[in-house]
Amino acid sequence: MNWEVASDPDFSRIVSKGSVKTGPERDHTVKVVAGRLQPGTPYWYRFTFGRAVSAVGRTKTAPAAGAQVERLRFGVVSCANYQAGYFSSYRHLAQRGDLDAVLHLGDYLYEYAPGEYQARDVVVRPHDPAVEMTTLSHYRRRHAQYKTDPNMQALHSAAPFIVTWDDHEAANDAWSGGAENHTEGAEGLWAARRAAANQAYAEWMPVRYQPGGPLYRRLDFGSLASLSMLDLRSYRSEQAANGLDPAVDSPDRTITGDAQMDWLLGNLTSGGPQWKLVGNPVMIAPVRVPSTLSLAEVAGVQKLMGGTTIDGVPYNVDQWDGYEADRSRVIRHLRDQGVKDTVFLTGDIHSGWACDIPADPLTYPTTGDSVAAELVCTSVTSDNLDDIMNTPPRTSSLAVEAAIRTANPHVKYLDFDSHATPSWTSRPQGFGWTGTSLPTGRPGPRQPHCPPRSGSVPAQAKPFRQPEAPCEPGPPPVPAPCRVRKCRRRPFRGGRNRVGQPDDESRHRPDAHLRPCGGRLPAGRDHAGTDPAARRPAGGGHQLPCREVAAGDGDDPESRHDDDRRAARQVRSPRELGLRSRRRGSEGHGPRNRPPFSNAA
């Protein structure tokens, strides 16, 4: 198979080319590390095999070390369950055209057989093979199935991917010696199953990982940001039984492993690029779920957050909450070394969060001292709270969100219902994000649909106030291709401690069911004493892009479901995505119609 990389989409200026062989020993997949590329430059690439020509992919190289960078924009995703719906989030991000990269923070695929995962056992699209993944053949077939999704193909060919795994790439709640969803003996040896999962991941995913080597790595983007991508499954100790287990506080237990922890702390220093970003598969901010919730709400949150139950209160010992010694070590390092502008970018729990990382959770309500910020993205399709409880979004979940925020004052924003497409933008002046809620094609109750509200959380300052803007019910989600038009937004005003307040136009309109909002996270220079006005860019704040997506009528839920199934099969036009092959019959090569290209970072 031959490959070409060009500096233009017409391939009139080819800068690198070569040939590569593949076969059954690597499941007929191909990876290429192209040379002679310039930093901070977009490129287009394609593969040819005989007379067949692949679709054209676009990528972009990172800025050179130390280069001045004015803006860095990531799409951020996690938790894409093929069975639970359609990957509308991928389609939306692929259509943007302004992303420097896509961060996938784990749960790229799921191991379960049809109907085995979470509350409703809704199977929109059955998994292949129709069994739980335990062998190399299973993992390869499941990766191949996910890669046939047209929205996933579109996103992979629109921007480079930066990936890490969480647990479901192998098995639920995986740790170094096993997993909750693995029965030793009956399902083979864990070491063999983990090795099979890792091999399929290395073959099918856009990453330079080699089985047996480390997945964690650092990428720098000029002088603006460094990104440390973590592996929180390969070296961790077994999860504690629950939050009352003394093992939670044991210094002998780890979520990172010693070598990765030393590497991470070495990356989080006061020198180097301004923003210290951490690709963090599971949540690091402490979370306590109050017992004031109803039994149904407790059960729903327990399923959503993967927690155990202590006197009716879920507590997630699978995330950093269950490894207090490691979390305390990171917090002490950031505080003692005076490291500024650290942001943890997180997935895993199928909900959107914006949090301070308290220097001390006990004194935080009075001092507001934080060492970092954490932004958690929603799931692509995996069940969120309204899916689990089978209720319309922005109804019963509002009380749950309010109760959790009351019990956790460092949690500044919480959305348990949306399947959104967040994009996070880093600038020298601040760190902002936007999020657009999208339908997944799941059957369910007719739902008033409200967008997630976005804002900004200061990395090194006192907490912002989250505005409680009302959200008016709009038409239910529809799967038809969306029309996109720009809308106007006021710049964000105020100092470092204030979230960007959407104006009245940012409320839900009757003719638009999707509405993103933007915010900015000011760059922190110290914990106190800095004039907030000095942190604002000229003009009182910078304005992030905002788009609204108009919806169709979509009155009948079943017709919406059928429409979304058709929309998922639809291939976008070359003008929209630039991804179609130049000859018929070249949509893919090898068994199972695999896409022949993939972006890597």
Coordinates of C-alpha atoms in Angstrom, one line a residue:
M1 CA 0.0 0.0 0.0
N2 CA 1.3 3.5 -0.9
W3 CA 0.8 6.7 1.0
E4 CA 1.2 10.4 0.3
V5 CA 1.2 13.5 2.4
A6 CA 0.7 16.9 0.8
S7 CA 0.5 20.5 1.9
D8 CA -2.7 21.1 -0.1
P9 CA -5.9 19.1 -0.4
D10 CA -5.4 18.6 -4.2
F11 CA -2.0 16.9 -3.7
S12 CA -0.2 19.2 -6.1
R13 CA 2.5 19.7 -3.5
I14 CA 3.5 16.3 -2.1
V15 CA 5.9 16.6 0.8
S16 CA 6.3 13.0 1.9
K17 CA 5.4 9.6 0.5
G18 CA 6.2 5.9 0.7
S19 CA 4.9 2.4 0.9
V20 CA 4.0 0.0 3.7
K21 CA 3.0 -3.6 4.1
T22 CA 0.3 -5.1 6.3
G23 CA -1.3 -8.5 6.9
P24 CA -3.2 -10.7 9.3
E25 CA -0.5 -10.4 11.9
R26 CA -1.6 -6.8 12.5
D27 CA -5.2 -7.3 11.5
H28 CA -4.6 -5.7 8.1
T29 CA -4.2 -2.2 9.7
V30 CA -1.6 0.3 8.6
K31 CA 0.3 3.0 10.5
V32 CA 2.8 5.5 9.0
V33 CA 5.1 8.0 10.7
A34 CA 5.7 10.5 8.0
G35 CA 8.8 12.6 7.8
R36 CA 9.8 16.0 6.4
L37 CA 6.8 17.8 8.0
Q38 CA 7.0 21.4 9.3
P39 CA 5.6 22.3 12.8
G40 CA 2.3 24.1 13.1
T41 CA 1.2 23.2 9.6
P42 CA -1.9 21.5 8.2
Y43 CA -1.4 18.5 5.9
W44 CA -3.6 16.2 3.8
Y45 CA -2.9 12.5 3.3
R46 CA -4.2 9.5 1.4
F47 CA -3.5 5.9 0.7
T48 CA -3.6 4.0 -2.6
F49 CA -3.7 0.3 -3.3
G50 CA -3.7 -0.6 -7.0
R51 CA -6.4 1.6 -8.6
A52 CA -8.2 2.2 -5.3
V53 CA -7.7 5.5 -3.6
S54 CA -8.7 6.2 0.0
A55 CA -10.6 9.1 1.3
V56 CA -8.5 12.2 2.0
G57 CA -7.6 12.9 5.6
R58 CA -6.5 16.2 7.1
T59 CA -4.0 16.6 10.0
K60 CA -2.0 19.3 11.6
T61 CA 1.4 19.2 13.3
A62 CA 2.0 20.7 16.7
P63 CA 3.8 24.1 17.0
A64 CA 7.6 24.1 17.4
A65 CA 9.0 24.1 20.9
G66 CA 9.0 27.6 22.4
A67 CA 7.0 29.1 19.5
Q68 CA 4.5 31.8 20.3
V69 CA 1.0 30.4 19.9
E70 CA -2.0 32.7 20.1
R71 CA -4.7 29.9 20.3
L72 CA -5.0 26.2 20.8
R73 CA -8.4 24.5 20.3
F74 CA -9.2 20.9 21.2
G75 CA -12.3 18.8 20.8
V76 CA -12.7 16.6 23.8
V77 CA -14.7 13.4 24.0
S78 CA -15.0 10.2 25.9
C79 CA -17.4 7.3 26.5
A80 CA -18.7 6.3 23.1
N81 CA -20.9 3.2 23.4
Y82 CA -21.8 2.0 19.9
Q83 CA -24.9 0.2 21.2
A84 CA -26.3 3.3 23.0
G85 CA -26.8 5.5 20.0
Y86 CA -25.3 7.4 17.1
F87 CA -22.1 9.4 17.3
S88 CA -23.6 12.8 16.6
S89 CA -20.9 14.4 18.6
Y90 CA -18.2 13.1 16.2
R91 CA -20.1 14.5 13.2
H92 CA -20.5 17.9 14.8
L93 CA -16.8 18.2 15.7
A94 CA -15.8 17.0 12.2
Q95 CA -17.8 19.8 10.6
R96 CA -16.1 22.5 12.7
G97 CA -12.9 22.8 10.7
D98 CA -11.1 24.8 13.5
L99 CA -9.7 22.1 15.8
D100 CA -6.0 21.6 16.4
A101 CA -6.6 18.1 17.7
V102 CA -9.2 15.9 19.3
L103 CA -8.6 14.5 22.8
H104 CA -10.2 11.1 23.4
L105 CA -10.0 10.5 27.2
G106 CA -11.0 6.9 27.2
D107 CA -13.8 4.4 26.7
Y108 CA -13.4 4.7 23.0
L109 CA -15.3 1.4 22.8
Y110 CA -17.1 -1.0 25.2
E111 CA -16.5 -4.6 25.9
Y112 CA -20.1 -5.7 26.6
A113 CA -22.4 -8.1 24.7
P114 CA -25.7 -6.6 23.5
G115 CA -27.9 -5.5 26.3
E116 CA -25.5 -5.9 29.1
Y117 CA -24.6 -2.3 30.0
Q118 CA -26.4 0.2 32.3
A119 CA -30.0 0.9 33.0
R120 CA -32.3 0.6 30.0
D121 CA -30.5 -2.1 28.1
V122 CA -31.3 -0.1 25.0
V123 CA -29.6 -1.5 22.0
V124 CA -29.8 1.0 19.1
R125 CA -27.0 -0.8 17.2
P126 CA -25.9 -4.2 18.4
H127 CA -22.2 -4.9 19.1
D128 CA -20.2 -7.2 16.9
P129 CA -19.2 -9.8 18.0
A130 CA -22.4 -10.4 19.9
V131 CA -20.4 -11.5 23.0
E132 CA -18.3 -9.8 25.6
M133 CA -14.8 -9.2 24.4
T134 CA -12.3 -11.5 26.0
T135 CA -10.0 -12.7 23.2
L136 CA -7.8 -10.9 20.6
S137 CA -10.3 -11.8 17.8
H138 CA -13.1 -10.2 19.9
Y139 CA -11.2 -7.0 20.5
R140 CA -10.1 -6.7 16.9
R141 CA -13.7 -7.2 15.5
R142 CA -15.1 -4.7 18.0
H143 CA -12.5 -2.1 17.0
A144 CA -13.3 -2.8 13.3
Q145 CA -17.0 -2.3 13.9
Y146 CA -16.5 1.0 15.6
K147 CA -14.3 2.2 12.8
T148 CA -17.1 1.6 10.3
D149 CA -19.2 4.4 11.8
P150 CA -19.3 7.2 9.3
N151 CA -19.2 10.0 11.9
M152 CA -16.2 8.4 13.6
Q153 CA -14.5 8.1 10.2
A154 CA -15.3 11.8 9.5
L155 CA -13.7 13.0 12.7
H156 CA -10.6 10.8 12.4
S157 CA -10.0 12.3 9.0
A158 CA -10.7 15.9 10.0
A159 CA -8.2 16.3 12.8
P160 CA -5.4 14.5 14.6
F161 CA -6.4 12.4 17.6
I162 CA -4.6 12.3 21.0
V163 CA -5.8 9.3 22.9
T164 CA -5.5 7.4 26.1
W165 CA -7.5 4.5 27.4
D166 CA -9.7 4.1 30.4
D167 CA -11.2 0.8 31.5
H168 CA -13.7 -0.3 28.9
E169 CA -11.1 -0.7 26.2
A170 CA -10.3 -3.9 28.2
A171 CA -13.0 -4.5 30.9
N172 CA -15.0 -2.4 33.4
D173 CA -13.0 -1.1 36.4
A174 CA -9.7 -2.5 35.2
W175 CA -6.7 -2.4 37.5
S176 CA -3.2 -3.8 37.1
G177 CA -4.1 -7.3 38.2
G178 CA -7.8 -7.7 37.1
A179 CA -11.1 -6.0 36.6
E180 CA -14.6 -5.9 38.0
N181 CA -15.9 -7.3 34.7
H182 CA -13.5 -10.2 34.5
T183 CA -13.9 -13.7 36.1
E184 CA -10.4 -15.3 36.4
G185 CA -10.5 -18.7 34.9
A186 CA -14.0 -18.7 33.4
E187 CA -13.0 -15.8 31.1
G188 CA -9.3 -16.9 30.9
L189 CA -6.4 -15.2 32.5
W190 CA -6.5 -11.5 33.0
A191 CA -2.9 -11.1 31.8
A192 CA -3.8 -12.7 28.5
R193 CA -7.0 -10.7 28.2
R194 CA -5.3 -7.4 28.9
A195 CA -2.5 -8.2 26.4
A196 CA -5.1 -9.0 23.7
A197 CA -6.9 -5.7 24.4
N198 CA -3.6 -3.8 24.3
Q199 CA -2.5 -5.4 21.0
A200 CA -5.8 -4.6 19.3
Y201 CA -5.6 -1.0 20.7
A202 CA -2.1 -0.6 19.3
E203 CA -3.2 -1.9 15.9
W204 CA -6.4 0.1 15.5
M205 CA -5.8 3.3 17.4
P206 CA -3.9 6.4 16.2
V207 CA -1.1 6.3 18.8
R208 CA 2.5 5.3 18.7
Y209 CA 2.0 3.0 21.7
Q210 CA 3.8 -0.4 21.5
P211 CA 2.5 -3.3 23.6
G212 CA 4.6 -3.6 26.7
G213 CA 5.7 0.0 26.7
P214 CA 4.1 3.1 28.4
L215 CA 1.0 4.8 27.0
Y216 CA 1.5 7.9 29.1
R217 CA 3.3 10.7 27.3
R218 CA 3.7 14.5 27.0
L219 CA 3.1 16.8 24.0
D220 CA 4.1 20.4 23.9
F221 CA 2.3 23.1 21.9
G222 CA 4.8 25.9 21.6
S223 CA 5.0 28.2 24.6
L224 CA 1.3 28.1 25.2
A225 CA 0.5 24.6 26.6
S226 CA 1.9 21.2 27.6
L227 CA -0.3 18.2 27.6
S228 CA 0.4 15.2 29.9
M229 CA -1.7 12.2 28.8
L230 CA -2.1 9.7 31.7
D231 CA -2.7 6.0 31.8
L232 CA -4.7 5.3 35.0
R233 CA -5.3 1.6 34.5
S234 CA -2.1 -0.2 33.8
Y235 CA -0.3 0.5 37.1
R236 CA -3.1 1.1 39.6
S237 CA -3.8 -0.9 42.8
E238 CA -7.1 -2.8 43.1
Q239 CA -10.0 -0.5 44.0
A240 CA -11.0 -0.3 47.7
A241 CA -14.3 -2.0 48.7
N242 CA -16.0 1.4 49.4
G243 CA -15.3 4.8 50.8
L244 CA -15.0 3.6 54.4
D245 CA -12.3 1.1 53.5
P246 CA -9.1 2.1 55.2
A247 CA -7.3 1.2 52.0
V248 CA -8.6 4.5 50.5
D249 CA -6.0 6.4 52.5
S250 CA -3.2 3.8 52.3
P251 CA 0.1 5.3 51.0
D252 CA 0.9 1.8 49.7
R253 CA -1.8 2.0 47.0
T254 CA -1.5 3.9 43.8
I255 CA -3.6 5.0 40.8
T256 CA -0.6 6.1 38.7
G257 CA 2.3 3.8 39.7
D258 CA 5.5 5.3 41.0
A259 CA 7.2 5.9 37.7
Q260 CA 4.3 7.7 36.1
M261 CA 3.7 9.8 39.2
D262 CA 7.3 11.0 39.2
W263 CA 7.0 11.8 35.5
L264 CA 3.7 13.7 36.0
L265 CA 5.1 15.8 38.8
G266 CA 8.2 16.6 36.7
N267 CA 5.8 17.9 34.0
L268 CA 3.9 20.1 36.4
T269 CA 6.5 22.8 37.0
S270 CA 6.5 26.5 37.1
G271 CA 8.7 26.7 34.0
G272 CA 8.0 25.7 30.4
P273 CA 4.7 26.3 28.6
Q274 CA 2.1 28.5 30.3
W275 CA -0.8 26.1 30.6
K276 CA -0.2 22.7 32.2
L277 CA -3.0 20.5 30.8
V278 CA -3.5 16.9 32.0
G279 CA -5.4 14.4 30.0
N280 CA -7.0 12.6 33.0
P281 CA -9.2 9.6 32.3
V282 CA -11.0 9.7 35.7
M283 CA -12.1 12.5 37.9
I284 CA -9.5 14.0 40.4
A285 CA -11.7 16.5 42.2
P286 CA -13.2 15.1 45.5
V287 CA -16.9 14.3 45.3
R288 CA -19.3 13.5 48.1
V289 CA -22.9 12.7 47.2
P290 CA -25.4 13.8 49.9
S291 CA -27.8 11.3 51.5
T292 CA -30.6 13.8 51.2
L293 CA -31.4 12.4 47.7
S294 CA -34.3 10.0 47.2
L295 CA -33.6 6.3 46.8
A296 CA -34.2 6.5 43.1
E297 CA -31.9 9.4 42.7
V298 CA -29.2 7.7 44.8
A299 CA -29.5 4.6 42.6
G300 CA -29.2 6.6 39.4
V301 CA -26.2 8.6 40.6
Q302 CA -24.6 5.4 41.8
K303 CA -24.9 3.8 38.4
L304 CA -23.7 7.0 36.6
M305 CA -20.7 7.5 38.8
G306 CA -19.8 3.8 39.2
G307 CA -19.8 4.2 43.0
T308 CA -20.4 1.9 45.8
T309 CA -23.1 2.6 48.4
I310 CA -22.3 3.7 52.0
D311 CA -25.4 4.3 54.1
G312 CA -27.2 5.3 50.9
V313 CA -24.5 7.6 49.7
P314 CA -22.5 6.6 46.5
Y315 CA -18.8 7.2 46.6
N316 CA -16.6 6.5 43.6
V317 CA -13.5 4.7 44.7
D318 CA -12.6 3.9 41.0
Q319 CA -11.5 7.5 40.5
W320 CA -8.9 9.6 42.5
D321 CA -11.3 9.6 45.4
G322 CA -10.3 6.0 46.1
Y323 CA -6.5 6.8 46.0
E324 CA -6.2 9.7 48.4
A325 CA -2.4 9.4 48.9
D326 CA -1.7 9.9 45.2
R327 CA -4.1 12.8 44.9
S328 CA -2.7 14.5 48.0
R329 CA 0.8 14.1 46.5
V330 CA -0.3 15.9 43.4
I331 CA -2.0 18.7 45.3
R332 CA 0.9 19.2 47.7
H333 CA 3.3 19.5 44.7
L334 CA 1.2 22.1 42.9
R335 CA 0.8 24.1 46.1
D336 CA 4.3 23.9 47.4
Q337 CA 6.0 24.5 44.0
G338 CA 3.6 27.4 43.2
V339 CA 2.6 25.9 39.9
K340 CA 0.0 28.1 38.1
D341 CA -2.5 27.5 35.3
T342 CA -3.0 23.7 35.7
V343 CA -6.1 22.2 34.2
F344 CA -7.2 18.6 34.4
L345 CA -9.2 17.5 31.3
T346 CA -11.3 14.5 32.3
G347 CA -13.9 12.0 30.9
D348 CA -15.4 8.8 32.3
I349 CA -18.5 9.7 34.3
H350 CA -20.9 10.6 31.5
S351 CA -21.6 14.2 32.7
G352 CA -20.2 17.7 32.5
W353 CA -18.4 19.3 35.4
A354 CA -16.3 22.4 36.1
C355 CA -14.5 22.3 39.4
D356 CA -11.8 23.8 41.5
I357 CA -9.2 21.4 42.9
P358 CA -9.2 22.5 46.5
A359 CA -5.9 22.9 48.3
D360 CA -7.8 21.6 51.4
P361 CA -11.4 20.5 51.0
L362 CA -12.1 21.2 54.7
T363 CA -11.1 24.9 54.5
Y364 CA -12.1 25.5 50.9
P365 CA -15.7 26.8 51.7
T366 CA -14.1 29.7 53.7
T367 CA -10.8 30.3 51.9
G368 CA -11.6 29.3 48.3
D369 CA -8.0 28.2 47.9
S370 CA -7.5 26.0 44.9
V371 CA -4.4 24.6 43.1
A372 CA -5.9 23.7 39.7
A373 CA -9.1 23.4 37.8
E374 CA -10.9 20.4 36.3
L375 CA -13.2 20.3 33.3
V376 CA -15.1 17.0 32.7
C377 CA -16.7 16.3 29.4
T378 CA -20.0 14.5 28.9
S379 CA -20.3 11.1 27.2
V380 CA -20.7 10.7 23.4
T381 CA -23.6 8.2 23.8
S382 CA -23.1 6.3 27.1
D383 CA -26.0 6.6 29.6
N384 CA -26.2 9.8 31.6
L385 CA -28.7 10.4 34.5
D386 CA -31.8 11.0 32.5
D387 CA -31.1 7.9 30.4
I388 CA -30.6 5.8 33.5
M389 CA -33.7 7.1 35.3
N390 CA -35.7 7.1 32.0
T391 CA -36.9 10.7 32.6
P392 CA -36.9 13.8 30.4
P393 CA -33.7 15.8 30.7
R394 CA -33.5 18.9 32.9
T395 CA -36.3 17.6 35.2
S396 CA -35.4 15.3 38.1
S397 CA -31.7 15.8 37.5
L398 CA -31.8 19.4 38.5
A399 CA -32.4 18.6 42.1
V400 CA -29.6 16.0 42.1
E401 CA -27.2 18.6 40.6
A402 CA -28.2 21.2 43.1
A403 CA -27.7 18.8 46.0
I404 CA -24.3 17.7 44.8
R405 CA -23.1 21.3 44.3
T406 CA -24.3 22.2 47.8
A407 CA -22.4 19.3 49.3
N408 CA -19.3 20.1 47.2
P409 CA -18.8 23.9 47.0
H410 CA -15.8 23.5 44.7
V411 CA -18.1 22.1 42.0
K412 CA -19.1 25.2 40.0
Y413 CA -21.0 23.6 37.1
L414 CA -22.7 20.2 36.7
D415 CA -24.8 18.8 33.9
F416 CA -26.0 15.2 34.3
D417 CA -28.2 15.0 31.2
S418 CA -26.4 16.2 28.0
H419 CA -24.5 14.4 25.3
A420 CA -22.4 17.3 24.2
T421 CA -19.5 18.2 22.0
P422 CA -17.2 20.3 24.1
S423 CA -14.3 22.2 22.6
W424 CA -11.7 23.8 24.9
T425 CA -9.7 26.8 23.8
S426 CA -6.4 27.9 25.3
R427 CA -5.0 31.4 24.9
P428 CA -2.4 33.4 26.8
Q429 CA -5.2 35.4 28.4
G430 CA -7.4 32.5 29.5
F431 CA -8.8 29.1 29.0
G432 CA -12.4 28.8 27.6
W433 CA -14.8 26.2 26.4
T434 CA -18.0 25.8 24.5
G435 CA -20.4 22.8 24.5
T436 CA -23.3 21.9 22.2
S437 CA -25.8 19.2 23.2
L438 CA -26.7 16.7 20.5
P439 CA -29.2 13.9 20.0
T440 CA -28.0 10.3 19.9
G441 CA -31.0 8.7 18.3
R442 CA -32.0 6.7 21.5
P443 CA -35.7 5.9 21.9
G444 CA -37.2 7.4 25.0
P445 CA -39.8 9.8 26.4
R446 CA -40.5 13.0 24.5
Q447 CA -38.0 15.3 26.0
P448 CA -37.7 19.1 26.5
H449 CA -34.1 19.7 25.6
C450 CA -31.9 22.3 27.1
P451 CA -28.2 23.0 26.3
P452 CA -25.5 22.8 28.8
R453 CA -24.5 26.1 30.3
S454 CA -20.8 26.8 30.0
G455 CA -18.6 29.1 32.0
S456 CA -15.1 29.6 33.3
V457 CA -13.4 28.3 36.4
P458 CA -10.2 30.0 37.6
A459 CA -7.2 27.8 37.9
Q460 CA -5.5 29.8 40.7
A461 CA -8.0 32.1 42.2
K462 CA -11.2 32.1 44.2
P463 CA -14.2 30.3 42.7
F464 CA -16.5 31.8 40.2
R465 CA -20.3 32.0 40.6
Q466 CA -22.3 29.8 38.3
P467 CA -25.2 31.7 36.9
E468 CA -28.6 30.0 37.2
A469 CA -29.9 31.1 33.8
P470 CA -33.3 29.7 33.0
C471 CA -33.6 27.2 30.2
E472 CA -36.8 27.1 28.2
P473 CA -38.0 23.7 26.8
G474 CA -37.5 23.5 23.1
P475 CA -38.4 20.9 20.5
P476 CA -37.1 17.4 21.2
P477 CA -33.7 16.4 19.6
V478 CA -33.9 15.5 15.9
P479 CA -31.3 13.6 14.0
A480 CA -31.6 15.3 10.6
P481 CA -28.5 17.1 9.4
C482 CA -28.3 20.5 11.1
R483 CA -28.2 24.0 9.6
V484 CA -25.5 26.1 11.3
R485 CA -25.6 29.9 11.5
K486 CA -23.6 32.3 13.6
C487 CA -25.1 34.2 16.5
R488 CA -23.8 37.2 18.4
R489 CA -22.5 37.2 21.9
R490 CA -21.3 39.9 24.2
P491 CA -17.7 39.6 25.4
F492 CA -17.3 38.2 28.9
R493 CA -17.0 41.0 31.5
G494 CA -15.8 40.9 35.1
G495 CA -12.7 39.7 36.8
R496 CA -11.0 36.4 37.3
N497 CA -13.6 35.1 39.8
R498 CA -16.6 35.3 37.5
V499 CA -18.0 33.0 34.9
G500 CA -19.0 34.3 31.5
Q501 CA -22.7 35.2 31.8
P502 CA -24.7 34.4 28.7
D503 CA -26.9 37.3 27.5
D504 CA -30.6 36.9 26.9
E505 CA -30.0 35.8 23.3
S506 CA -28.2 32.7 24.6
R507 CA -31.4 31.2 26.0
H508 CA -33.2 28.5 24.2
R509 CA -35.1 29.7 21.2
P510 CA -38.2 28.0 19.9
D511 CA -36.6 27.2 16.5
A512 CA -33.3 26.0 17.9
H513 CA -32.8 23.0 20.1
L514 CA -29.0 23.2 20.4
R515 CA -27.3 26.2 21.8
P516 CA -23.6 26.4 22.8
C517 CA -22.3 28.9 25.2
G518 CA -18.7 30.0 25.8
G519 CA -16.6 31.0 28.7
R520 CA -13.1 31.8 29.7
L521 CA -10.8 30.6 32.4
P522 CA -8.4 33.5 33.3
A523 CA -4.7 32.8 33.4
G524 CA -3.6 32.7 37.0
R525 CA -0.5 34.5 38.2
D526 CA -1.0 34.2 42.0
H527 CA -3.6 33.1 44.5
A528 CA -4.5 36.6 45.8
G529 CA -3.8 40.3 45.5
T530 CA -3.9 40.6 41.7
D531 CA -6.2 43.3 40.3
P532 CA -8.9 41.4 38.4
A533 CA -9.0 44.1 35.7
A534 CA -5.4 43.3 34.9
R535 CA -6.4 39.8 33.9
R536 CA -8.9 40.9 31.3
P537 CA -7.8 41.2 27.7
A538 CA -8.3 44.6 26.0
G539 CA -11.9 45.4 25.6
G540 CA -13.0 43.6 28.8
G541 CA -12.8 40.1 27.6
H542 CA -12.3 38.0 24.4
Q543 CA -15.3 36.6 22.5
L544 CA -15.3 32.9 21.8
P545 CA -17.2 31.5 18.8
C546 CA -20.9 30.7 19.3
R547 CA -23.2 28.9 16.9
E548 CA -26.8 27.8 17.1
V549 CA -28.1 24.8 15.3
A550 CA -31.7 24.9 14.0
A551 CA -33.9 21.9 14.4
G552 CA -36.6 20.5 12.3
D553 CA -40.1 19.5 13.6
G554 CA -39.5 15.9 14.5
D555 CA -42.8 15.4 16.3
D556 CA -42.9 11.6 16.4
P557 CA -40.2 9.9 18.6
E558 CA -40.2 6.8 16.5
S559 CA -39.8 8.8 13.3
R560 CA -36.9 10.6 14.9
H561 CA -35.3 7.3 15.8
D562 CA -35.7 6.1 12.2
D563 CA -34.4 9.4 10.8
D564 CA -31.3 9.2 13.0
R565 CA -30.6 5.7 11.8
R566 CA -30.7 7.0 8.2
A567 CA -28.6 10.0 9.1
A568 CA -25.9 7.8 10.6
R569 CA -25.6 6.0 7.3
Q570 CA -25.4 9.2 5.3
V571 CA -22.1 10.2 3.8
R572 CA -21.5 14.0 3.9
S573 CA -20.7 15.9 0.7
P574 CA -17.0 16.5 -0.3
R575 CA -17.6 20.2 0.2
E576 CA -18.6 19.7 3.8
L577 CA -16.0 17.2 4.9
G578 CA -13.6 16.6 2.0
L579 CA -13.5 12.9 2.9
R580 CA -14.9 11.0 -0.1
S581 CA -12.8 8.7 -2.2
R582 CA -11.9 9.7 -5.7
R583 CA -12.9 6.3 -7.2
R584 CA -15.8 4.0 -6.6
G585 CA -15.3 1.1 -4.4
S586 CA -12.5 2.6 -2.4
E587 CA -14.4 3.4 0.9
G588 CA -12.0 1.0 2.7
H589 CA -9.6 -1.8 2.3
G590 CA -9.3 -5.3 3.8
P591 CA -11.9 -7.3 5.7
R592 CA -14.9 -5.5 7.2
N593 CA -14.5 -2.4 5.1
R594 CA -12.0 -0.7 7.3
P595 CA -11.2 3.0 6.9
P596 CA -7.6 3.0 5.6
F597 CA -6.4 6.1 7.4
S598 CA -6.2 7.5 10.9
N599 CA -4.7 10.6 12.5
A600 CA -2.2 10.0 15.3
A601 CA -0.5 12.1 18.0

